[in-house]
XYZ file of C-alpha atoms in Angstrom:
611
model
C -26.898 19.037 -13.866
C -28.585 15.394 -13.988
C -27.413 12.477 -12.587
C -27.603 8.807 -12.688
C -27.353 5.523 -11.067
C -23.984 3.128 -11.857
C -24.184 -0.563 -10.999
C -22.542 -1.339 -7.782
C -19.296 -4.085 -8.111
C -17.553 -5.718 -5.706
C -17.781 -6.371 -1.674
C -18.245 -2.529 -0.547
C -21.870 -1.717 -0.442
C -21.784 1.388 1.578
C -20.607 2.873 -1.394
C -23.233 4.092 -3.991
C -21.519 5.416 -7.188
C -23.114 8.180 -8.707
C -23.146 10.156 -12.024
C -23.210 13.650 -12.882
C -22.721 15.985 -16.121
C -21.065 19.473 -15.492
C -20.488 21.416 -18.386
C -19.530 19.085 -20.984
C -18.086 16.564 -18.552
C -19.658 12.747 -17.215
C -17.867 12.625 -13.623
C -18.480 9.089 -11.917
C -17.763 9.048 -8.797
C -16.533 6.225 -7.051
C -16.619 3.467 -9.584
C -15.602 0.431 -8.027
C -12.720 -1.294 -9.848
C -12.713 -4.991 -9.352
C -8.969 -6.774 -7.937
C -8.670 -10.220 -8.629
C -8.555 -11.144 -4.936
C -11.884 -9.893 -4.285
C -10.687 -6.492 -3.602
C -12.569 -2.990 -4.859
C -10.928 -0.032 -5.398
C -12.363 3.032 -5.749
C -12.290 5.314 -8.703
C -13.551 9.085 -10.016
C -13.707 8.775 -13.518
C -13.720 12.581 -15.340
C -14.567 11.926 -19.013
C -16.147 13.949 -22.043
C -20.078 13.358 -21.593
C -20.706 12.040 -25.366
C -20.514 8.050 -26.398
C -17.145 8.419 -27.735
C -13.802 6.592 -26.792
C -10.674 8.370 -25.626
C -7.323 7.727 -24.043
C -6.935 7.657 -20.215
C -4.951 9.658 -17.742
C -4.727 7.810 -14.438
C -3.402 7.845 -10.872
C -3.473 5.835 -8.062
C -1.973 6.322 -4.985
C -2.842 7.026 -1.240
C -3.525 10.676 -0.874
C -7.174 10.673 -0.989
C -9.262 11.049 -4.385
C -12.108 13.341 -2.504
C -9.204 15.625 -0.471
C -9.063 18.856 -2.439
C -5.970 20.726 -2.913
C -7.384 23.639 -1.353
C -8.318 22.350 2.147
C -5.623 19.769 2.139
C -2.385 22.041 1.286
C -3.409 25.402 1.490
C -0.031 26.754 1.792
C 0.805 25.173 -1.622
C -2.495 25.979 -3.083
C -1.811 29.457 -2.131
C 1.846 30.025 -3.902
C 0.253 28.213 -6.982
C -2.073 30.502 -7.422
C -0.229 34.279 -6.515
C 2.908 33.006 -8.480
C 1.811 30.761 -11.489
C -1.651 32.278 -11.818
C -2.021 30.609 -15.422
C -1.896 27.424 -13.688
C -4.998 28.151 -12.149
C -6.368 30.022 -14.987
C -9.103 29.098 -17.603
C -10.369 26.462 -14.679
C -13.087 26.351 -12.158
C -10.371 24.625 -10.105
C -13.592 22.760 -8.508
C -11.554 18.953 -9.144
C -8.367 19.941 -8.207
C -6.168 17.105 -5.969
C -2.830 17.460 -4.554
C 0.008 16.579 -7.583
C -2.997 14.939 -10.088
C -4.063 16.663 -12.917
C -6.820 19.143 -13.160
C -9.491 17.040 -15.493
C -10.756 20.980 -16.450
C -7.976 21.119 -18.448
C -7.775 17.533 -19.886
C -11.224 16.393 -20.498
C -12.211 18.796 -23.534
C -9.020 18.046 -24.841
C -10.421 14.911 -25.224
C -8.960 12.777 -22.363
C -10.448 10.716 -19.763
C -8.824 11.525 -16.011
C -9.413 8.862 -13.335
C -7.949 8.817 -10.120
C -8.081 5.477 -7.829
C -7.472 5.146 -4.086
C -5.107 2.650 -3.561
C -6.010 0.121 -1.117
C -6.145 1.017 1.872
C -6.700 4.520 1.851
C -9.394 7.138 0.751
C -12.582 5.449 0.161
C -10.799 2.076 -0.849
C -10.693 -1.084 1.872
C -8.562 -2.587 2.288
C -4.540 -3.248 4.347
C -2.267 -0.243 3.320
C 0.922 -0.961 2.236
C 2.534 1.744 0.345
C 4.396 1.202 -2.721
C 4.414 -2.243 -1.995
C 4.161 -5.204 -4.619
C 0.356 -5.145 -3.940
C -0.256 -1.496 -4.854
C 1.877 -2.312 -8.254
C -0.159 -5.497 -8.927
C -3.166 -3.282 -8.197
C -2.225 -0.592 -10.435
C -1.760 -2.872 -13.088
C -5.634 -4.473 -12.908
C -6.571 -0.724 -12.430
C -4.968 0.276 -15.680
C -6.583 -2.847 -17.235
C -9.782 -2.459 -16.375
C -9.423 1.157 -17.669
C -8.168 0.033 -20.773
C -11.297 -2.521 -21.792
C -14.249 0.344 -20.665
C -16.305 1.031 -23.344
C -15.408 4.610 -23.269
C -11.390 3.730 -23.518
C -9.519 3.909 -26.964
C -7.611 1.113 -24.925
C -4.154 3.324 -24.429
C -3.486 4.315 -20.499
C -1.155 6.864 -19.682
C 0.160 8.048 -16.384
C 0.590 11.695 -15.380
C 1.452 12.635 -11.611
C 3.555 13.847 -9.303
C 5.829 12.352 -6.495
C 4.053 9.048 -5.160
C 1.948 9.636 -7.821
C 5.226 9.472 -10.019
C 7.190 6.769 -7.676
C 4.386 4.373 -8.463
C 3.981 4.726 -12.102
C 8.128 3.015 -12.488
C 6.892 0.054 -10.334
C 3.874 -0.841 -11.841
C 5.729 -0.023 -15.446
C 8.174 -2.278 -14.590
C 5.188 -4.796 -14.344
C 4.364 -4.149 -18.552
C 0.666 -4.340 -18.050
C -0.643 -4.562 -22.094
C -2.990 -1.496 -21.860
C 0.024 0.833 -20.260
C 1.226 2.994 -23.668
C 3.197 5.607 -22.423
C 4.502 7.491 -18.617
C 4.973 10.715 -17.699
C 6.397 10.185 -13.929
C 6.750 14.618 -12.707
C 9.744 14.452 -9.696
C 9.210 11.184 -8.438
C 11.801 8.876 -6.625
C 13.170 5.551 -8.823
C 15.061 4.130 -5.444
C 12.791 3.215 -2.318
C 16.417 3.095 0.139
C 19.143 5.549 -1.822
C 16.206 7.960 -2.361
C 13.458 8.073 -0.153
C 14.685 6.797 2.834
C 18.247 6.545 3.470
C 20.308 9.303 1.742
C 23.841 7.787 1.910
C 23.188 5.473 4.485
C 21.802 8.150 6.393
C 17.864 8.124 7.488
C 16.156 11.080 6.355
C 13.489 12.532 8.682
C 11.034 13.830 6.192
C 9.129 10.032 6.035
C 7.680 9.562 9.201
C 6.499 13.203 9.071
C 4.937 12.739 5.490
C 3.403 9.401 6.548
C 1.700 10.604 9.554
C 0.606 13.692 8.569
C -0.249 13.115 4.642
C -1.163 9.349 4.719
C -2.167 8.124 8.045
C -4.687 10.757 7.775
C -6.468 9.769 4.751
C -6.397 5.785 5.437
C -9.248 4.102 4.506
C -11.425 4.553 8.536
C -10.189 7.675 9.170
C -13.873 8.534 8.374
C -15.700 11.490 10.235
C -12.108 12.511 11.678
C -11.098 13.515 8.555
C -12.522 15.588 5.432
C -15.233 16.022 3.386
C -15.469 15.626 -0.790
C -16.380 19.615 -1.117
C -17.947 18.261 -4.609
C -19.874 15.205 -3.165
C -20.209 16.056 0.309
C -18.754 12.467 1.027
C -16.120 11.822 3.593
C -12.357 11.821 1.600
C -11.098 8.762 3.777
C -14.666 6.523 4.457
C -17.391 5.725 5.034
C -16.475 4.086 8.400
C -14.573 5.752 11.075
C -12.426 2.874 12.834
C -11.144 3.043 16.540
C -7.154 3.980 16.358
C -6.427 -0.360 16.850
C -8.205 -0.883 13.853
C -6.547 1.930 11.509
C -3.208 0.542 12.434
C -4.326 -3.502 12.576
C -5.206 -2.648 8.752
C -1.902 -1.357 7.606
C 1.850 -1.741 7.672
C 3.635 0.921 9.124
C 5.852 1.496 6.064
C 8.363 4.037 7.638
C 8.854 2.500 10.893
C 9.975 -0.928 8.811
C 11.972 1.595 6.561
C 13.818 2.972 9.763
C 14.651 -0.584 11.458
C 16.444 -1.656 8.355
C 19.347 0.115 8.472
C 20.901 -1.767 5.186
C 19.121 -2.583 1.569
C 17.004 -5.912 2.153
C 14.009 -7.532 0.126
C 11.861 -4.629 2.223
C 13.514 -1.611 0.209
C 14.202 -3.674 -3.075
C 10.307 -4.841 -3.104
C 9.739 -0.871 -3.540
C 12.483 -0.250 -6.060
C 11.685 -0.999 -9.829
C 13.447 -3.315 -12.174
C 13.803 0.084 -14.365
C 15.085 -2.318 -16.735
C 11.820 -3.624 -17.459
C 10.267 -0.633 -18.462
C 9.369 -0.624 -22.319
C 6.564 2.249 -22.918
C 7.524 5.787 -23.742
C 8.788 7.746 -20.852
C 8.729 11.634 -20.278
C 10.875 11.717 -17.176
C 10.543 15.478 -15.716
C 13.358 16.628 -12.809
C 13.538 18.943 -10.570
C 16.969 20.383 -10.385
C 16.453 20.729 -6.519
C 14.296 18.017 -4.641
C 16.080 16.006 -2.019
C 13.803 13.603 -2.492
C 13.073 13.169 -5.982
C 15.684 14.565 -8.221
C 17.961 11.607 -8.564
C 15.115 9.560 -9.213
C 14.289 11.042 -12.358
C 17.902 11.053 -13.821
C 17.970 7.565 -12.777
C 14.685 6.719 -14.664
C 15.508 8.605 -17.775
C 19.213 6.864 -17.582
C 17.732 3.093 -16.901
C 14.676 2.632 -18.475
C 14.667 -0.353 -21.511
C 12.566 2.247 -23.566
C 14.044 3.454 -27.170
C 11.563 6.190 -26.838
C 12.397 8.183 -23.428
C 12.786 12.030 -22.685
C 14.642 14.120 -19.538
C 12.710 17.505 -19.183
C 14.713 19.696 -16.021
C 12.994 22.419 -14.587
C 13.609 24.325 -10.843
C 10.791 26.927 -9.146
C 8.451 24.505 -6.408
C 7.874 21.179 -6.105
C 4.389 21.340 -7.574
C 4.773 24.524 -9.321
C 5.383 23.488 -13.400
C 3.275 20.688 -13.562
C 0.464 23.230 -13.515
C 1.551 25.909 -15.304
C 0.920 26.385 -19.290
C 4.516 25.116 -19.864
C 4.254 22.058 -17.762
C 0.324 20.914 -19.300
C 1.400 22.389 -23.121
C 4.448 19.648 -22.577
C 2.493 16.856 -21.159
C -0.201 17.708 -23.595
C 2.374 16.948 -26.300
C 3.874 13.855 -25.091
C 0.634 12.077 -24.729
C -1.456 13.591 -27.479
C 1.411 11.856 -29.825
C 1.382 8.726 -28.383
C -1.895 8.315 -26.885
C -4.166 10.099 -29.619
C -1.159 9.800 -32.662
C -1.904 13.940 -33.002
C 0.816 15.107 -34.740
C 2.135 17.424 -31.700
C 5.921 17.575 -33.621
C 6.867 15.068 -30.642
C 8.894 12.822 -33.229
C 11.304 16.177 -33.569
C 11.676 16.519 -29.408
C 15.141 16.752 -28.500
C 15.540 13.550 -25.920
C 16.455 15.996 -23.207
C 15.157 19.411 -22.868
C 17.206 21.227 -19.453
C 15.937 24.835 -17.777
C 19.351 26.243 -17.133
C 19.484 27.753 -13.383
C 20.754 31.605 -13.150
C 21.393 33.014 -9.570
C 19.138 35.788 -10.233
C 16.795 32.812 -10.586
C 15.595 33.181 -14.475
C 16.338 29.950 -16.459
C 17.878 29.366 -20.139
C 15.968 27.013 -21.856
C 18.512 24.259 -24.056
C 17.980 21.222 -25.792
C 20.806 18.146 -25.625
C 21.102 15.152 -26.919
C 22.329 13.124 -23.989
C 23.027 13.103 -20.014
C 25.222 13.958 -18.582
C 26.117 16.181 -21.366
C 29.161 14.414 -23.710
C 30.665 17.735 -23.969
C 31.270 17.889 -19.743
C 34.589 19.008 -18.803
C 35.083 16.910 -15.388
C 37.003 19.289 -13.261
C 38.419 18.563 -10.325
C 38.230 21.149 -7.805
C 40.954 20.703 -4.511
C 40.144 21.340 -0.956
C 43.068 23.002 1.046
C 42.580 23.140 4.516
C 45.710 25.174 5.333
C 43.896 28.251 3.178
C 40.065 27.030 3.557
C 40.473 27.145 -0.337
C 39.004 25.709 -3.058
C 41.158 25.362 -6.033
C 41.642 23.614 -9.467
C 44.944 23.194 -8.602
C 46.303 20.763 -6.015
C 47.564 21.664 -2.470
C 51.159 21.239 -2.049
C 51.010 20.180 1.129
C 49.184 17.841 3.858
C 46.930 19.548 6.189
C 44.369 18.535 8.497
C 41.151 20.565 9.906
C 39.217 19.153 12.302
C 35.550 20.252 13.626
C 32.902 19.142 16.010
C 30.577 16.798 13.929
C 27.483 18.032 15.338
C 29.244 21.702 14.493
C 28.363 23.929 11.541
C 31.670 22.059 9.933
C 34.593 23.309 7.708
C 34.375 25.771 4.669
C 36.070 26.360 1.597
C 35.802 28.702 -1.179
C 37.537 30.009 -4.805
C 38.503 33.283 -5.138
C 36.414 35.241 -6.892
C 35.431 33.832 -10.143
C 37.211 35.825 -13.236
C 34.669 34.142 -15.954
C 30.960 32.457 -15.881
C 31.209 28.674 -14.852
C 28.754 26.554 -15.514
C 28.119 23.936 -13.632
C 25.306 21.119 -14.902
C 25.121 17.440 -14.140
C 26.012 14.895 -11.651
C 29.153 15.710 -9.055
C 31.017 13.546 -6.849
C 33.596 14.492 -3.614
C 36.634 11.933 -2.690
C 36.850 12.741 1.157
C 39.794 11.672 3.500
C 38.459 11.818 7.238
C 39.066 10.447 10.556
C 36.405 10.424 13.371
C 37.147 10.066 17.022
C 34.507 7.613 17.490
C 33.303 4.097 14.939
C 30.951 6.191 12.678
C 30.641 9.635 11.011
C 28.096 11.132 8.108
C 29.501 13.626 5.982
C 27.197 16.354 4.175
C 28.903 18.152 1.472
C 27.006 20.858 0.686
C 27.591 23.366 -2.782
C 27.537 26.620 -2.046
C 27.618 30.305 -3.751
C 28.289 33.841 -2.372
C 27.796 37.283 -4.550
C 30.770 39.666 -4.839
C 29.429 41.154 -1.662
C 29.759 37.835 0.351
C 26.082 37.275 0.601
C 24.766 33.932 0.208
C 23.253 32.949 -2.865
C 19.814 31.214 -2.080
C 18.207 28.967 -5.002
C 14.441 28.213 -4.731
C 13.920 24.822 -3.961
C 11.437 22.149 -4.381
C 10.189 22.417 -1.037
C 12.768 25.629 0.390
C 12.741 28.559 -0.889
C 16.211 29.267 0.404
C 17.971 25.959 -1.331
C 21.916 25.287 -1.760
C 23.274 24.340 -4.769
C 23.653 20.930 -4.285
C 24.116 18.458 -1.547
C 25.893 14.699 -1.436
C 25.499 12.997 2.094
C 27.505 9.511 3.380
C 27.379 7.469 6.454
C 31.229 6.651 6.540
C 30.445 3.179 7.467
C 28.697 2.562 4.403
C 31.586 3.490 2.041
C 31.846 0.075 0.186
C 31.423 0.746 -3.652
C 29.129 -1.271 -6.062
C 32.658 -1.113 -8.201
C 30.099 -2.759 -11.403
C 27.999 0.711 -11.289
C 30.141 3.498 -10.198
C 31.571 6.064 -12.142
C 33.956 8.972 -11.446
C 31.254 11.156 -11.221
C 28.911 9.064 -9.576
C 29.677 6.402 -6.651
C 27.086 3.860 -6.200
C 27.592 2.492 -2.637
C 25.995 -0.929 -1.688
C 24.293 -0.666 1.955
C 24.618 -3.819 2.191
C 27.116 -4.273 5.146
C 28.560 -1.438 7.874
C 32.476 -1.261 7.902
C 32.789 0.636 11.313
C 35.863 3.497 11.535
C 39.238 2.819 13.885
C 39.066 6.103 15.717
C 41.572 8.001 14.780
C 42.828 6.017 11.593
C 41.700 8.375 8.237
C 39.433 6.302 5.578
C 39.035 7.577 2.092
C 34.843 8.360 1.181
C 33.366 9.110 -2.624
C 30.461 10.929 -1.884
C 27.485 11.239 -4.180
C 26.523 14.381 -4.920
C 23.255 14.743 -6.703
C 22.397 16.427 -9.885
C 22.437 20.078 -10.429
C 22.689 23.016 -12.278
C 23.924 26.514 -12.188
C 25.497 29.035 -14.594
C 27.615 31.142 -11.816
C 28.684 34.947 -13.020
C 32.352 36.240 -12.805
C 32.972 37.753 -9.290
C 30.675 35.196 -7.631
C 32.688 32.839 -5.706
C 31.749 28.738 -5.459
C 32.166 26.783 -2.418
C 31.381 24.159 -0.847
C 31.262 22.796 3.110
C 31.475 19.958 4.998
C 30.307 18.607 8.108
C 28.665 16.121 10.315
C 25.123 17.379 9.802
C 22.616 19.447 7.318
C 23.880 22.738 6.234
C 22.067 25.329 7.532
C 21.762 28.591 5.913
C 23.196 31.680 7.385
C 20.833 34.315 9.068
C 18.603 34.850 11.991
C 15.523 34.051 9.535
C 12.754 33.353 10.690
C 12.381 30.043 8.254
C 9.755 28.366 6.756
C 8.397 25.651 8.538
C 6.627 22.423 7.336
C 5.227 19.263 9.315
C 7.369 20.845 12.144
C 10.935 21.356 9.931
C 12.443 24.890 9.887
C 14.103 25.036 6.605
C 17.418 26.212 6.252
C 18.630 25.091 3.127
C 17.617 21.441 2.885
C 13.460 22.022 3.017
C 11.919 18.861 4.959
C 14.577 16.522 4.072
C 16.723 16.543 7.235
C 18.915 13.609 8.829
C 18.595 14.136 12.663
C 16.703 11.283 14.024
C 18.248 10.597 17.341
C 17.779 6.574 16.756
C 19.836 6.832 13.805
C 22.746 8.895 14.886
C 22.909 8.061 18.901
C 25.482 9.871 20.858
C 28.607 8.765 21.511
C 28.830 7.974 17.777
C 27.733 10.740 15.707
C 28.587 13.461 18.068
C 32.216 12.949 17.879
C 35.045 14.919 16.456
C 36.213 14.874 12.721
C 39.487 15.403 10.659
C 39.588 16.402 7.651
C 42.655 15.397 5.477
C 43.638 17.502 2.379
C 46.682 17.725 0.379
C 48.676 15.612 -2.796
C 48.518 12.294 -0.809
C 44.819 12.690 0.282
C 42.900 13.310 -2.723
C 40.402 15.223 -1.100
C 38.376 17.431 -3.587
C 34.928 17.812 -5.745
C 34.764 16.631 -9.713
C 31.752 18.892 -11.007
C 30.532 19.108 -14.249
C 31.490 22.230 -15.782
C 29.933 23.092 -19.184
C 31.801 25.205 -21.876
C 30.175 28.470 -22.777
C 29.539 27.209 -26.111
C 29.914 23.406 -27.443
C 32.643 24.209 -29.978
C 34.603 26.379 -28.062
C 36.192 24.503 -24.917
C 39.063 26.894 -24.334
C 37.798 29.613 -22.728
C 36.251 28.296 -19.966
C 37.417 28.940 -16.782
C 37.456 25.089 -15.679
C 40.254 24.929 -18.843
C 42.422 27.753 -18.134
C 42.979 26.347 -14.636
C 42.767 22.762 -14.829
C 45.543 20.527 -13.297
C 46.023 17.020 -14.822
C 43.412 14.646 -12.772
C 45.162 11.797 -11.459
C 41.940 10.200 -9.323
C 39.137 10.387 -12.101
């Protein structure tokens, strides 16, 4: 091993970057990177140890360059490794970082990996503002500055997941010259509809994530915090700053998020101009991620680019991006467009789905579009008088009312006499009444085995996931009527219509992508109610920054300040029948593309007077 000095940039001098070879590999660590306000941000550069020039991989986000995977999510480092052990394989696993690649596998490949603390946070100074305008406009003089270095070919790419995927559509959106192609892995496209407020409703997973995952690495967290196991350098210093300080030096994203009960400039500052984004785009889903699944169908959807790709896949969170079928992917994607290798990436199918199978196996298919043109939008009725579910519409009204704070109302087909398939967006139309001003609605997909056991579907985060979920604040039912569709209503948040109690309202509910094929026997259903589904069983659950989960992982909607008593807790009616047009349109796909009649969505259908 030798090492050697760098030149120190920028206003930060109790930083010395250093230089080391390991095994074919030139790691500098903490290169400062120059913002045009003075700023310096710190970056590890991994990069083949020769005089040559190669494309770059980059991140930047707040999660702490120096924080290994191991130490900082051992629970996730542990699954990785007993259940995808070639995603840990043919690695020291030495540079691994929470949802960044592993340079290992990159670098002899021929790719330069950097990673940059945002501002703020890690080992760069700085006020923390996450995915603000600042961190985009920093990103973009980050990618920049990696794009002129003598040892750049000049093309950037970015590879990551979540934040590390949120950020890349901002700062995209931004067209920095250097930026040639994106690869964001299950990140979030819309700061309000998907991060923070799911239907109007605040989800309590962000102030949990923020204190635990990013308070802790800020930028003074310093000798309360971790070591670099590789540098023996502190993750989130050098200085350790007095609790005033930490929070005088950033902006206490969530709390703002919270207070803001509509869309404003706060949540549109954080939401891209997807519009805007030009480069190549390898948008990769997660069929299950109440955080980040709807971003990434939005991205693929939005995005200016002629060149873009959907990948869906299911299993954990972080689980694919590791594995040999995740890297051989992105290792495709960017070897065409960042190295012009002929990978056979000009032949890739523009969207490549993993099929979901309730034994939990997946069928690998190639389309052409999404949703898929040869859908068969089926309306499925809800019948209170039977607790049914049916493709055929109730002949009468009924009404079922349940406590809101209850486990809610359910409703189910008979058993299923052929597979349905059931892949894409989904909507409900929902006629309710509450006893108080307000209600939230969760309608939640369900399926049961011939035995009547409930079918659980791994999860990003749960490993005992529904089907699919759609949530709505009843006061926030106004339609964007310019960007809804049938199968999916785009509400505005940007005014509250409180409820006459009593007086029914009519709600189209979001429901966000999914995908099952479900076998005949199995029976589909679906509930509703006035808070997150919980699975049935006496456990015990997994639980994560304090969240049993039941069905939803970390992404529940119980935050006392957003659903105070005496509103929330009331009671609510459900209306069903001809005149209510309560039911679900789902996406049901044909067994095969030519042959539409034997489906079971076709020998039942009803005429669909409301799509």
């Amino acid at each position: 091993m030798s090492s050697r000095g760098l030149a120190v940039e920028g206003n930060d001098a109790q930083i010395t970057p250093r230089s080391e070879a390991v095994g074919g590999m030139r790691i500098d660590w903490d290169v400062p990177v120059p913002m045009p306000d003075g700023a310096v941000l710190r970056a590890d550069v991994f990069r083949p140890d020769d005089e040559g020039a190669y494309p770059v991989l980059m991140t930047l986000g707040p999660y702490g360059k120096g924080l290994a995977f191991q130490e900082g999510f051992t629970a996730m480092w542990q699954r990785l490794a007993s259940a995808y052990p070639d995603a840990v394989t043919g690695t020291s696993n030495a540079y691994q970082v929470w949802e960044t690649v592993d340079p290992e596998k990159w670098v002899p490949d021929g790719y330069i990996c950097i990673r940059v603390d945002s501002r703020g946070a890690g080992r760069s100074a700085g006020q923390l503002d996450m995915l603000s305008q600042q961190e985009a406009r920093d990103y973009y003089e980050a990618i920049e500055w990696a794009g002129t270095q003598a040892w750049s070919n000049g093309r950037v790419g970015l590879l990551g997941i979540s934040y590390y995927a949120a950020n890349q559509w901002l700062v995209a959106a931004l067209q920095p010259p250097h930026l040639t192609a994106i690869c964001p892995w299950e990140g979030f496209t819309d700061f309000y509809r998907d991060f923070n407020h799911h239907g109007g409703i605040l989800s309590r997973f962000g102030q949990a994530w923020q204190d635990q995952q990013i308070f802790t690495v800020q930028h003074g967290a310093g000798e309360r915090g971790r070591h670099n196991p590789n540098t023996g350098e502190l993750v989130a210093g050098p200085p350790t700053l007095t609790d005033d300080e930490l929070a005088a030096n950033r902006v206490e994203t969530i709390g703002e998020a919270k207070r803001r009960k509509l869309i404003d400039g706060f949540s549109q500052a954080r939401t891209p101009d997807l519009t805007r984004v030009q480069v190549p785009v390898l948008s990769a889903a997660n069929w299950a991620h109440h955080l980040h699944t709807r971003g990434n169908f939005e991205g693929y959807n939005q995005v200016a680019s002629p060149q873009k790709w959907l990948e869906v896949h299911g299993n954990e969170h972080f689980a694919e991006f590791y594995t040999d079928y995740g890297v051989g992917l992105q290792k495709r994607f960017f070897g065409y467009f960042l190295k012009d290798e002929d990978t056979g990436w000009d032949q890739q199918p523009p969207v490549r789905l993993n099929v979901r199978h309730v034994d939990g196996s997946f069928e690998g298919r190639d389309e052409a579009e999404w949703p898929l043109a040869r859908t068969n939008w089926t309306r499925f009725h809800l019948d209170a008088q039977s607790e049914s579910l049916s493709t055929t519409e109730p002949s009468a009204e009924q009404t079922v009312a349940f406590p809101a704070l209850g486990p809610g109302a359910d409703f189910w087909t008979e058993p299923l006499t052929e597979q349905l398939e059931i892949t894409g967006p989904a909507s409900a139309r929902v006629r309710l009444a509450s006893s108080t001003t307000d209600a939230d609605i969760f309608v939640t997909l369900r399926v049961q085995d011939p035995d009547g056991h409930e079918v659980s579907l791994v999860s990003a985060i749960d490993e005992h996931g529904v089907l699919a979920v759609g949530w709505l604040r009843a006061s926030h039912r106004e339609l964007d009527q310019e960007r809804t569709l049938p199968h999916q209503p785009w509400h505005s948040h940007t005014r509250n219509l409180p409820l006459n109690p009593g007086q029914p309202v009519d709600l189209d509910v979001e429901i966000w992508p999914t995908s099952l094929v479900i076998p005949p026997g199995y029976r589909l259903g679906v509930t509703l109610s006035g808070r997150d589904f919980q699975m049935p069983g006496d456990g015990p659950w997994p639980v994560a920054y304090g969240i049993e989960q039941r069905g939803n992982g970390v992404f529940v909607h119980d935050d006392p300040d957003d659903r105070p008593a005496g509103i929330f807790d009331g009671v609510t009616t459900l209306h069903t029948g001809p005149g209510s047009g309560t039911s679900l349109l789902l996406p049901v796909i044909p067994a095969t593309p030519t042959d539409k009649t034997s489906t079971f969505a076709d020998r039942q259908k009803e005429p669909d007077h409301h799509a």
